[in-house]
mmCIF file of C-alpha atoms in Angstrom:
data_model
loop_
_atom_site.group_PDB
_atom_site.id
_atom_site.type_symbol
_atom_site.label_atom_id
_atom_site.label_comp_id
_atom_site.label_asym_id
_atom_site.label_seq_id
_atom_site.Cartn_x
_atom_site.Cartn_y
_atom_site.Cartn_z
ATOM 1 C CA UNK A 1 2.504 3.933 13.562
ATOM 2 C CA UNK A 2 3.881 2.029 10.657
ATOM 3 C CA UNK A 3 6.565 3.174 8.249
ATOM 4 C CA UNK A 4 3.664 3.075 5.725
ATOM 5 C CA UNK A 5 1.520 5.294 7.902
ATOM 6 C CA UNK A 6 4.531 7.999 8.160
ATOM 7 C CA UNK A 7 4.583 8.100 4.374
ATOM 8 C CA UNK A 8 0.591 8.561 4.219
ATOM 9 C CA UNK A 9 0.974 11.546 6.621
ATOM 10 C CA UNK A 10 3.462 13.250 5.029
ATOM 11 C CA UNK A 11 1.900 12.707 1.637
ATOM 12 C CA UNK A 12 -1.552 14.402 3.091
ATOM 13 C CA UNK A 13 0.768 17.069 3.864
ATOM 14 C CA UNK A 14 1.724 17.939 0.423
ATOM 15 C CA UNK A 15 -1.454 17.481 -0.431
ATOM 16 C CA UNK A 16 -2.551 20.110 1.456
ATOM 17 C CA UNK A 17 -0.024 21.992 -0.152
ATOM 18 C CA UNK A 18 3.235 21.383 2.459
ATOM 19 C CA UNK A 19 5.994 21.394 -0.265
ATOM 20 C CA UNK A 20 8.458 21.231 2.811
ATOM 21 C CA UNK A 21 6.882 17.907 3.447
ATOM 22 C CA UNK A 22 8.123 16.302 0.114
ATOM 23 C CA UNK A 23 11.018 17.486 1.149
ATOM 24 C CA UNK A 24 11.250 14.728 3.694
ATOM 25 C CA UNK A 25 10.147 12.280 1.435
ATOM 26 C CA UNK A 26 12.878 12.722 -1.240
ATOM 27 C CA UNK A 27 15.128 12.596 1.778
ATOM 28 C CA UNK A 28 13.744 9.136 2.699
ATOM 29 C CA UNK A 29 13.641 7.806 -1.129
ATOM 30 C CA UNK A 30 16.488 9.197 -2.933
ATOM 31 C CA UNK A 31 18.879 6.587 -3.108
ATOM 32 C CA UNK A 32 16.335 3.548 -3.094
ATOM 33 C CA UNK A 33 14.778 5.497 -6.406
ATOM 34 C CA UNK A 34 17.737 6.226 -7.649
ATOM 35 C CA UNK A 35 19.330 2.491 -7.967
ATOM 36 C CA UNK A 36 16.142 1.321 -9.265
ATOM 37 C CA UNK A 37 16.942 3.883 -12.011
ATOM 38 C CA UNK A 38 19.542 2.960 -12.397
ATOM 39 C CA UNK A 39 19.016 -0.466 -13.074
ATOM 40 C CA UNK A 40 17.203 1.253 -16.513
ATOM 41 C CA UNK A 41 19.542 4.159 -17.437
ATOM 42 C CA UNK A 42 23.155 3.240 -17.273
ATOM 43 C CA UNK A 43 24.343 6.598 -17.513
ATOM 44 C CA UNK A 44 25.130 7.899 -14.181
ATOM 45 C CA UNK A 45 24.449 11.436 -15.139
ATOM 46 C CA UNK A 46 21.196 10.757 -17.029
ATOM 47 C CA UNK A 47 20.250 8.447 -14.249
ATOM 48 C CA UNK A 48 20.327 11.606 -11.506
ATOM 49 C CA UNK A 49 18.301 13.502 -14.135
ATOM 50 C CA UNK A 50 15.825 10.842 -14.608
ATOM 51 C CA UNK A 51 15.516 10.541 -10.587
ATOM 52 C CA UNK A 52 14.932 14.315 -10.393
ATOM 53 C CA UNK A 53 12.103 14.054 -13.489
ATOM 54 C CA UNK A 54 10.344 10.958 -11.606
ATOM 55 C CA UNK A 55 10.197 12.991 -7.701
ATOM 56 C CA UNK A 56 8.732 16.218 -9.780
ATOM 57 C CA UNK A 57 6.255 13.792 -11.860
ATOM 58 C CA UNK A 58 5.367 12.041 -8.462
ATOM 59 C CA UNK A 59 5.150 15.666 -6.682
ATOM 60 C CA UNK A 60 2.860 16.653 -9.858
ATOM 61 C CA UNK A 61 0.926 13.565 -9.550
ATOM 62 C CA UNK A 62 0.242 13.499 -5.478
ATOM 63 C CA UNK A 63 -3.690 15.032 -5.549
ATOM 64 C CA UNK A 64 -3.841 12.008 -7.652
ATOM 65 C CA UNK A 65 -2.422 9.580 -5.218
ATOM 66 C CA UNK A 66 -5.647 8.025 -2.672
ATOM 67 C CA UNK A 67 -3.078 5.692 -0.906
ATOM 68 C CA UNK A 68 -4.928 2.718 -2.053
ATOM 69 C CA UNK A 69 -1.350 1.314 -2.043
ATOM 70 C CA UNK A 70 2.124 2.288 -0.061
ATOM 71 C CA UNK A 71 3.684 5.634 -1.333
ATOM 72 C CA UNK A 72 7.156 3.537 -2.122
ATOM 73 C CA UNK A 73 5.270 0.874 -4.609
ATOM 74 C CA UNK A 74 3.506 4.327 -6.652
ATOM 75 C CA UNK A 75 6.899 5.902 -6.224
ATOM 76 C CA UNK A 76 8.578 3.442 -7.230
ATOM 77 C CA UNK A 77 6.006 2.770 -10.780
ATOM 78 C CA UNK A 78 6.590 6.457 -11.601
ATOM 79 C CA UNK A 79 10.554 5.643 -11.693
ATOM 80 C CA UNK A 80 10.158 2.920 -13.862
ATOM 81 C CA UNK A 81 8.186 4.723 -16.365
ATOM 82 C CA UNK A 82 9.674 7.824 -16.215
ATOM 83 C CA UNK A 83 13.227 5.611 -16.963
ATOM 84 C CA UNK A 84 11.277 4.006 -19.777
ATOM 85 C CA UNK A 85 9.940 7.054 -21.188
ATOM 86 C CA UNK A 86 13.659 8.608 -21.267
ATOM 87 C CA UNK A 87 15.033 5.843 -22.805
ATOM 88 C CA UNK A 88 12.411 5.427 -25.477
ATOM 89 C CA UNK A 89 12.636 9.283 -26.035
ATOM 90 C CA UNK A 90 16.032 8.874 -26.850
ATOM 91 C CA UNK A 91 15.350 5.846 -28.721
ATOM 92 C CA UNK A 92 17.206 3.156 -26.965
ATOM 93 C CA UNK A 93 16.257 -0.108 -25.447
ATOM 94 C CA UNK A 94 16.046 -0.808 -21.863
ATOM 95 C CA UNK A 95 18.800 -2.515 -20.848
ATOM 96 C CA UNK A 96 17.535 -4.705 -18.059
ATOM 97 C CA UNK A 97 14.595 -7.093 -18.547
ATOM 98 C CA UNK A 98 11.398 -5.014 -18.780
ATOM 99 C CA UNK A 99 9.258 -7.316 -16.990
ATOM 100 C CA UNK A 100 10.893 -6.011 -13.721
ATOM 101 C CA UNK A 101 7.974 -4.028 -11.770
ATOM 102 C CA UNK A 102 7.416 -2.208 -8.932
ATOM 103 C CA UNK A 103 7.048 -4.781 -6.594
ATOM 104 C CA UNK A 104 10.153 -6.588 -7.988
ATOM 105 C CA UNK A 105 11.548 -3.161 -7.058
ATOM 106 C CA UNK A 106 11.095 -3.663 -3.410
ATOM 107 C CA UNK A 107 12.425 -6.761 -2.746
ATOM 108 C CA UNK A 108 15.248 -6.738 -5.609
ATOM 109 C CA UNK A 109 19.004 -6.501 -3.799
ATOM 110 C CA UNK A 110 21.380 -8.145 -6.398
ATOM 111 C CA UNK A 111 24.392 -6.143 -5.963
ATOM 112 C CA UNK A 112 26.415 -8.008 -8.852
ATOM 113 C CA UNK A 113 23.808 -6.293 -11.693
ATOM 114 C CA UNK A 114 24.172 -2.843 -10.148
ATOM 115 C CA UNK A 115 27.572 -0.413 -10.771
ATOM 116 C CA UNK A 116 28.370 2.747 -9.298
ATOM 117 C CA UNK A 117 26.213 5.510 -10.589
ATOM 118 C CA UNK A 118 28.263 7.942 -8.519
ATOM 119 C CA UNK A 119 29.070 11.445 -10.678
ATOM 120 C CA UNK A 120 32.731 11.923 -10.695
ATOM 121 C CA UNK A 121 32.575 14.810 -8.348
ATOM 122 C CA UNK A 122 31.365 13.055 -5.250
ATOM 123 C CA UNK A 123 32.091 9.535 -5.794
ATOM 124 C CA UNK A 124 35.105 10.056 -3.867
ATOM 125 C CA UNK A 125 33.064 11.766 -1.065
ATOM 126 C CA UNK A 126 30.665 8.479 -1.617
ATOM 127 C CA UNK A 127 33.476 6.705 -0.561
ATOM 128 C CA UNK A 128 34.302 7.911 2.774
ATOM 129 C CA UNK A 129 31.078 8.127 3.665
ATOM 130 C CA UNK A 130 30.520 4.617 2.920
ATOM 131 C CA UNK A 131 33.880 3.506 5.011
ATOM 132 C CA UNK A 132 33.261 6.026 7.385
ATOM 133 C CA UNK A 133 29.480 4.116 8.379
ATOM 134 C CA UNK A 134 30.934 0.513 7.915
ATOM 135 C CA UNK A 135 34.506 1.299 10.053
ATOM 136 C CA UNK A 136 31.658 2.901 12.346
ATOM 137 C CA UNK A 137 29.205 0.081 12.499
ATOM 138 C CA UNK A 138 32.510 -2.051 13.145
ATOM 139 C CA UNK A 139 33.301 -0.007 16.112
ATOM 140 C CA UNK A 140 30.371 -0.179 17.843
ATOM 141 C CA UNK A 141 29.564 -2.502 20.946
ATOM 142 C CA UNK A 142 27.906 -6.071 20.307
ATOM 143 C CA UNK A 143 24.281 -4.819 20.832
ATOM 144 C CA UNK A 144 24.386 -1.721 19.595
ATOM 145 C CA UNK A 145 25.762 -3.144 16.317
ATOM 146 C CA UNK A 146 23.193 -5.940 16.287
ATOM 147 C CA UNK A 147 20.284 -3.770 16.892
ATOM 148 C CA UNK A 148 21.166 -1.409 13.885
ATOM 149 C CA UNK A 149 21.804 -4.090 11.750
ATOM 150 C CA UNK A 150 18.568 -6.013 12.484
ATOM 151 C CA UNK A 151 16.966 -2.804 11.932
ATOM 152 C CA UNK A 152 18.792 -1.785 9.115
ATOM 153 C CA UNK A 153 19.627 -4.586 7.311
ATOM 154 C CA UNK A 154 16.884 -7.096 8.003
ATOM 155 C CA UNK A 155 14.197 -4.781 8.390
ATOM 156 C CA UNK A 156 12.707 -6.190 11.624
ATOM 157 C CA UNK A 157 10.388 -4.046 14.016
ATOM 158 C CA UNK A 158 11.362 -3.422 17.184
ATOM 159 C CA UNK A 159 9.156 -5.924 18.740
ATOM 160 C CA UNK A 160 10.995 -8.668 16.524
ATOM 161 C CA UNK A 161 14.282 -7.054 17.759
ATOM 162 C CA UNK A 162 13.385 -7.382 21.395
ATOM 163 C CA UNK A 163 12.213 -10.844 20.977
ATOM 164 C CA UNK A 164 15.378 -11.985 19.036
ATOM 165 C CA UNK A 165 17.606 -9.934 21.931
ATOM 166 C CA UNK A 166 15.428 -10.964 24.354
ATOM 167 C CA UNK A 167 15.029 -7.298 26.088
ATOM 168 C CA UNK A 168 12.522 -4.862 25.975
ATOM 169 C CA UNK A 169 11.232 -2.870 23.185
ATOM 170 C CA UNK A 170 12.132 0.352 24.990
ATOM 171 C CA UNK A 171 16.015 -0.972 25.243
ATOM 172 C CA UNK A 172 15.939 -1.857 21.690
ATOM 173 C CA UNK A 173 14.624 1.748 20.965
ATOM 174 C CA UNK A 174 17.824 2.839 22.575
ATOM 175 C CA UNK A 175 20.198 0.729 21.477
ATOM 176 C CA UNK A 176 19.254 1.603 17.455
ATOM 177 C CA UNK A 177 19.721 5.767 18.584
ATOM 178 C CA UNK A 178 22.315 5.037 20.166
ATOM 179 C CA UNK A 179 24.525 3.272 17.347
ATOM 180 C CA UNK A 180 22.642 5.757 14.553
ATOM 181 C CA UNK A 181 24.197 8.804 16.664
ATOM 182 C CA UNK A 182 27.535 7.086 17.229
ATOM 183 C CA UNK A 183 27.484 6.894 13.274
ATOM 184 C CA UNK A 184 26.785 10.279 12.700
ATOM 185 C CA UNK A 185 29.121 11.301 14.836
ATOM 186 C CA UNK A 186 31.850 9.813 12.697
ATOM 187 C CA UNK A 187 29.838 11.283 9.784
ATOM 188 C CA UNK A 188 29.466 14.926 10.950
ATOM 189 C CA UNK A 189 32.645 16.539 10.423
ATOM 190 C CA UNK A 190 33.144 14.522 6.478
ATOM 191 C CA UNK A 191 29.627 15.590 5.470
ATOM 192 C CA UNK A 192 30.319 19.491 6.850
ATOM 193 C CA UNK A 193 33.392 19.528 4.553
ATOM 194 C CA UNK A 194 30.893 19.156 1.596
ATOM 195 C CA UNK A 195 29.301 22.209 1.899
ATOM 196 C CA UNK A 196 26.127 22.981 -0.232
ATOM 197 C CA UNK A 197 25.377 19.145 -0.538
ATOM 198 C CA UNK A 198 22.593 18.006 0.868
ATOM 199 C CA UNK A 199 22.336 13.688 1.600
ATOM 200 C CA UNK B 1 14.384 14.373 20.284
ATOM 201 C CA UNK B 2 16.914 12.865 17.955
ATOM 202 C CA UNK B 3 15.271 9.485 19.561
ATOM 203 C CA UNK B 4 12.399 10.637 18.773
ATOM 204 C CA UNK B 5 13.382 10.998 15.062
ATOM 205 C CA UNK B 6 15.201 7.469 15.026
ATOM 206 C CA UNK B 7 11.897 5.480 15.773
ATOM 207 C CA UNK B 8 9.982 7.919 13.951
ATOM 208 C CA UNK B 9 11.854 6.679 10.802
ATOM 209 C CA UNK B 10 11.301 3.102 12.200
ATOM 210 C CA UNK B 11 7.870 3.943 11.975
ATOM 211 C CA UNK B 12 7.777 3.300 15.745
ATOM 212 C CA UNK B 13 5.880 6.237 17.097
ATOM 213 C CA UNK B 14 2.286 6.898 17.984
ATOM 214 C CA UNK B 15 0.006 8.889 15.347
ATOM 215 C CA UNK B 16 -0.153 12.280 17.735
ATOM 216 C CA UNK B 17 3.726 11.545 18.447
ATOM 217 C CA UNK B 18 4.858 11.359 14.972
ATOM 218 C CA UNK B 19 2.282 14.191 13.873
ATOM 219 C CA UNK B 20 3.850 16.857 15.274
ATOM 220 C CA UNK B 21 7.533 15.746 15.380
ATOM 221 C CA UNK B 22 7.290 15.704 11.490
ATOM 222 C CA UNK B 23 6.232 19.360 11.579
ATOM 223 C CA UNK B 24 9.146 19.809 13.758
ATOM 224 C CA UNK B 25 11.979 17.796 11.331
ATOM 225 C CA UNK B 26 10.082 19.965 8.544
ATOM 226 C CA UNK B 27 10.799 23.220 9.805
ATOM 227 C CA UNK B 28 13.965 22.739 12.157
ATOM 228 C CA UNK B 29 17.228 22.866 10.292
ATOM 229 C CA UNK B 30 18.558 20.591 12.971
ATOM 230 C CA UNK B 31 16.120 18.365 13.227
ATOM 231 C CA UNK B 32 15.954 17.921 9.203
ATOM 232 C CA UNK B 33 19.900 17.326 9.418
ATOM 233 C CA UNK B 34 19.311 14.061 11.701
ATOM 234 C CA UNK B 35 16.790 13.286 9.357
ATOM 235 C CA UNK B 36 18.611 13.460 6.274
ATOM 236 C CA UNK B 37 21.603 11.431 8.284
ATOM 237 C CA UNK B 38 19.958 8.624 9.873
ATOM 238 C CA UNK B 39 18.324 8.233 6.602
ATOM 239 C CA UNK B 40 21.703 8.303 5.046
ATOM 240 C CA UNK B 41 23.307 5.626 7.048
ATOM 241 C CA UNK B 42 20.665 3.233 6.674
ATOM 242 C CA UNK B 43 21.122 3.620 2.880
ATOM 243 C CA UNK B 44 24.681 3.040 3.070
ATOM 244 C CA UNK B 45 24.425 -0.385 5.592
ATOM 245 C CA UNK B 46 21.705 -1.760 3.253
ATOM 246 C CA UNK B 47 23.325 -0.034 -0.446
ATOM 247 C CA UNK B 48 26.681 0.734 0.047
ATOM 248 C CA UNK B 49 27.074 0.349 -3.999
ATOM 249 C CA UNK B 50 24.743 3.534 -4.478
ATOM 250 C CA UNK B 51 25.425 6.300 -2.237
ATOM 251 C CA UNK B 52 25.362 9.874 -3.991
ATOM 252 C CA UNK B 53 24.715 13.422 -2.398
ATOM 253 C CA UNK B 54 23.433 16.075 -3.906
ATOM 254 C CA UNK B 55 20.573 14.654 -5.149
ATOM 255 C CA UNK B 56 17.588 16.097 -3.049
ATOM 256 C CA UNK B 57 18.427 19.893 -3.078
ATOM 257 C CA UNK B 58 18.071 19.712 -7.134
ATOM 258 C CA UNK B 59 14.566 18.176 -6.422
ATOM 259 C CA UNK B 60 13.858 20.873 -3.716
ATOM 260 C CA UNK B 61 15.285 23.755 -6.047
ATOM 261 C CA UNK B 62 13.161 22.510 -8.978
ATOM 262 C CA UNK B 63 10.066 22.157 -6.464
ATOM 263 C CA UNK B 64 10.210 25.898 -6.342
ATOM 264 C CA UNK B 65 9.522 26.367 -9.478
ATOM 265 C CA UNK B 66 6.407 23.595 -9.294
ATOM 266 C CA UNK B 67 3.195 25.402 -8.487
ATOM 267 C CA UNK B 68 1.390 23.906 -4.986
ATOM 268 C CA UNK B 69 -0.705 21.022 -5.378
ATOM 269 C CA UNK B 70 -3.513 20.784 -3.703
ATOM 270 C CA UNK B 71 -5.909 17.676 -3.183
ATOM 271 C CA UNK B 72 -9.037 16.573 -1.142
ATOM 272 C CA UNK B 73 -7.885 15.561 2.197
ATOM 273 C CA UNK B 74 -7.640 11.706 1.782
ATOM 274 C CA UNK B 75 -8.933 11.731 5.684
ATOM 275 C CA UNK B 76 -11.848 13.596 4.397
ATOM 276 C CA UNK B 77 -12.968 11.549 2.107
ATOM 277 C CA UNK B 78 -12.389 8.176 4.622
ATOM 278 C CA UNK B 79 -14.300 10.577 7.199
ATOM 279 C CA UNK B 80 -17.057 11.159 4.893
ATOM 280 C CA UNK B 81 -17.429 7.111 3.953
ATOM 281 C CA UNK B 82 -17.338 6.197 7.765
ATOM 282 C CA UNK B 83 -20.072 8.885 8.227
ATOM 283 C CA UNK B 84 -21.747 7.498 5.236
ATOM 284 C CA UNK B 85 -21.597 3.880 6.506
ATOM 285 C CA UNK B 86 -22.447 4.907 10.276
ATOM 286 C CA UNK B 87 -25.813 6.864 9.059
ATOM 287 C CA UNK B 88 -26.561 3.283 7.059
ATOM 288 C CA UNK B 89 -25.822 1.192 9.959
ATOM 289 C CA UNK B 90 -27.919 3.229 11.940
ATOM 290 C CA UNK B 91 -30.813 3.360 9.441
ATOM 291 C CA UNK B 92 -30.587 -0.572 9.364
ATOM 292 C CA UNK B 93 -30.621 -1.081 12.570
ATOM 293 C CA UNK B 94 -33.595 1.286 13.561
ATOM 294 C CA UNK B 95 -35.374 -0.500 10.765
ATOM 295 C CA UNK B 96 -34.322 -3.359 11.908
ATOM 296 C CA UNK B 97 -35.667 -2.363 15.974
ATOM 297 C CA UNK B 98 -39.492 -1.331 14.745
ATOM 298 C CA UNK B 99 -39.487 -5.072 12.609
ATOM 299 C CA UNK B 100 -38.611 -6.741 15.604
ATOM 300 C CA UNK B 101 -40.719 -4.694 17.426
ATOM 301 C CA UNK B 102 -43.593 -5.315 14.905
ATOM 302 C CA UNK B 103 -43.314 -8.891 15.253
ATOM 303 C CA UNK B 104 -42.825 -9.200 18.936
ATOM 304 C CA UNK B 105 -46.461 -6.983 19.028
ATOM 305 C CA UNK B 106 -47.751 -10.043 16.446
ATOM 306 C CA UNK B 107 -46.531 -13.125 18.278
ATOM 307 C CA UNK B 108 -47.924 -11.759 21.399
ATOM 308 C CA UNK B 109 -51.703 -11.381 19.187
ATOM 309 C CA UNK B 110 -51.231 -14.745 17.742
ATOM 310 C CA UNK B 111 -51.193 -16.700 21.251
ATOM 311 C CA UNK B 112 -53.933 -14.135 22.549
ATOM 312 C CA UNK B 113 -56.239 -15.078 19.147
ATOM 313 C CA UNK B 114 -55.749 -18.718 19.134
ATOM 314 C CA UNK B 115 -56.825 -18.817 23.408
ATOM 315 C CA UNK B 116 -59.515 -16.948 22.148
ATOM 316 C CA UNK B 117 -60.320 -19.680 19.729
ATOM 317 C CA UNK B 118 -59.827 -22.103 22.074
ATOM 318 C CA UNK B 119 -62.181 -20.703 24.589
ATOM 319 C CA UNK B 120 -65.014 -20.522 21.895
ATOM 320 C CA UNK B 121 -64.695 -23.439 20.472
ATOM 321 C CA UNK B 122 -66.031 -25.433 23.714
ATOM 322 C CA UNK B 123 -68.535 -23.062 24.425
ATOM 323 C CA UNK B 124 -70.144 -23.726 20.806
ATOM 324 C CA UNK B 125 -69.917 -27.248 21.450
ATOM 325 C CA UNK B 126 -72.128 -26.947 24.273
ATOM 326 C CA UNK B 127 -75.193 -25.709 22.384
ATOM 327 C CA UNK B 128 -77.905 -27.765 23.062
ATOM 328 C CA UNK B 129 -80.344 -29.125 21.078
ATOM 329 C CA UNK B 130 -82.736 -26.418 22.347
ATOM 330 C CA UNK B 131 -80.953 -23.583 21.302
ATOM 331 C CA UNK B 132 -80.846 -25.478 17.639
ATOM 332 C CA UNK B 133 -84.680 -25.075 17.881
ATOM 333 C CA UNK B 134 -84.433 -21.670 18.903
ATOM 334 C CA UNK B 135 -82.223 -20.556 16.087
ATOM 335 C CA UNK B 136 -84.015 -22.571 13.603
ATOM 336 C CA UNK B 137 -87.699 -20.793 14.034
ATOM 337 C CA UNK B 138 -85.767 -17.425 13.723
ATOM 338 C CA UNK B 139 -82.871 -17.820 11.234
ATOM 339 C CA UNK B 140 -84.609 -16.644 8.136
ATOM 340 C CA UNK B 141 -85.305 -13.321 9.956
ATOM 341 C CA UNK B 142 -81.870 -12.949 10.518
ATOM 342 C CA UNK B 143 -80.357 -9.915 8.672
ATOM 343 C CA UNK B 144 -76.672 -11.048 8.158
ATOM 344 C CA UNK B 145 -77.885 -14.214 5.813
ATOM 345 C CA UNK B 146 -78.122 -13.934 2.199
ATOM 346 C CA UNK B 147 -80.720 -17.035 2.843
ATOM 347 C CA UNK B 148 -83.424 -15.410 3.271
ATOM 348 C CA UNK B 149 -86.357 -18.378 3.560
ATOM 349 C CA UNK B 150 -83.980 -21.074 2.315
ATOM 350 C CA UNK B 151 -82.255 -21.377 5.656
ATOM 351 C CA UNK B 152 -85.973 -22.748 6.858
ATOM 352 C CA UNK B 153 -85.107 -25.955 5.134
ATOM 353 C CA UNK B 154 -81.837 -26.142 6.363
ATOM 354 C CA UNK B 155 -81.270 -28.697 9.347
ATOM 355 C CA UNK B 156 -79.000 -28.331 11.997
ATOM 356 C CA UNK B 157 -76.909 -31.626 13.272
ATOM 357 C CA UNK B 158 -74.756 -32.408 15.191
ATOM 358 C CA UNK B 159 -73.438 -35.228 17.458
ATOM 359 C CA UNK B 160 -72.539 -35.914 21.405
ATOM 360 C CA UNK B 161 -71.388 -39.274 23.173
ATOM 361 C CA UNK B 162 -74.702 -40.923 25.218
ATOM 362 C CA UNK B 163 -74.419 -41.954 28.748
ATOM 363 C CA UNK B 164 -72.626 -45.098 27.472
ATOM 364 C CA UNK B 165 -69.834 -43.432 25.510
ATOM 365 C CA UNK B 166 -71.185 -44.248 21.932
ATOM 366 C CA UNK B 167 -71.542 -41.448 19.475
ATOM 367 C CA UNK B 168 -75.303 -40.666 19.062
ATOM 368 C CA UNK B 169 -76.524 -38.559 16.351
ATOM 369 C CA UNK B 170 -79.276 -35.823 17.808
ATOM 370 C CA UNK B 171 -81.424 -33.781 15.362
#
């Protein structure tokens, strides 16, 4: 069952009224929606707000959505116009070329155009949670770390991993829970001192 | 489980499989933890620039106040096209079974008429010229003609090879 295909089933879920089900959704999109944000609103502040206004629109608009194409790509429209709708409501410009779409959205990883969006009261948190997974990912034996990051980073399937680490899928299966729980195991105890914040 | 979870976010599970663990990471608090974590650490390998927290509760406390939506199951819908598209098939193809059918019953005639043909056509060939006679003194009481009298002065011909092989004409 594809990533695609998880989407789809939790979307019929809400659909048939599951709100817990969007629940997992916002989980999964968050932080991909919010950097696409923004990319629009430069305003780290206004860009949670806008992220928040674009899930509720998308929640609003789900009896709507026939899954003609993936959840991310409709997700990811209803971002872009919500953005453009808050900055036109506040009469301002976008700031980024408004030719950039959806699709772009997917694909897009230049680091150098993005800064920080984090609000001042967790960016410190942010931090150590981002040195916390890297020292982490560092840590971790040779094929652990390359299954994760083929995973992770390069977006393979697991039947790609196995063929580039010549081993079966079920080992690659393994290997990517095992480094993902040797991870959170670093991350546990930082994330429990943030109590009442949800990732 | 939490395997389970990991290649359920790789979208590496069966349908069944990943049904009913997603009710499970839905209503488990533990379960939704791994969730939100392995979901968090892939965000941070691939966007380390944009990790914030925080952000999902405010969507889930502002869901609360969103009334439920409610929409026609998508499966539905694809269930009632395949049903729509299996009742056409079906039509077509039990048209299609009394066509071929219909034309297997009229090849089968064809053959049957023409050998029928065939066999008459010899045995008119071998009227003699007595039967011509015959038929002449008593076609004008015949009741399928329209000719009526006329037919009297109609002569019947008609030719067969002699004894040497020529073409003779006999009246």
């Amino acid at each position: 069952m594809a990533d695609r295909e998880v989407d789809q089933q939790l979307v019929e879920r809400v659909q048939r009224g599951d709100k817990h089900a969007f629940d997992l959704l916002v989980t999964k999109y968050q932080r991909k929606l919010g950097r696409l944000i923004s990319r629009f609103v430069r305003d780290p502040a206004e860009a949670e707000d806008v992220t928040q206004d674009a899930f509720i629109k998308a929640y609003r608009a789900l009896p709507g959505f026939r899954g003609e194409s993936a959840f991310y790509t409709w997700l990811y429209r209803i971002g872009i116009n919500t953005a453009k709708n808050h900055l036109l409501a506040n009469k301002r410009r976008p700031q980024i070329n408004t030719s950039f779409d959806a699709e772009d959205a997917e694909s897009f990883e230049e680091a150098s155009l993005l800064r920080e969006v984090s609000t001042p009261e967790n960016e410190l948190m942010s931090k150590e949670v981002v040195n916390v997974v890297q020292t982490s990912l560092q840590q971790l034996p040779e094929d652990l770390r390359s299954a994760l990051t083929l995973r992770e980073i390069e977006g393979l399937s697991y039947e790609e991993i196995a063929s580039v680490m010549n081993c079966p899928i079920g080992t690659v299966r393994s290997r990517i829970f095992r480094a993902r729980e040797a991870v959170a195991e670093n991350l546990r105890p930082l994330l429990e001192t943030s109590k009442g914040n949800r990732w | 489980m939490k395997q389970e979870i990991s290649a359920l976010m790789d979208g590496e599970l069966f349908e069944d499989e990943a049904d009913s663990l997603l009710e499970l990471v839905k209503l488990e608090s533990g379960a939704h933890k791994d969730w939100e974590m392995y979901h968090l650490i892939g965000d941070v390998l691939r966007q380390p620039e944009y990790i914030h927290c925080g952000l999902s509760a405010k969507v889930h406390g502002r869901l609360q106040d969103e009334p439920t939506v409610l929409a026609p199951r998508v499966r539905a819908v694809k269930q009632k096209i395949r049903t729509f598209a299996l009742s056409a098939v079906a039509s077509l193809a039990a048209v299609s079974v009394v066509a071929w059918m219909s034309l297997q019953i009229t090849h089968e005639a064809a053959p049957q008429m023409a050998m029928q043909q065939n066999g008459l056509h010899p045995a008119s060939a071998q009227i003699k010229s007595k039967s011509n006679d015959y038929l002449m003194a008593h076609q004008e009481f015949s009741p399928s003609t329209d000719m009526n009298g006329g037919a009297y002065y109609i002569r019947n011909v008609s030719y067969s090879p002699d004894e040497n092989g020529a073409w003779d004409k006999q009246q």
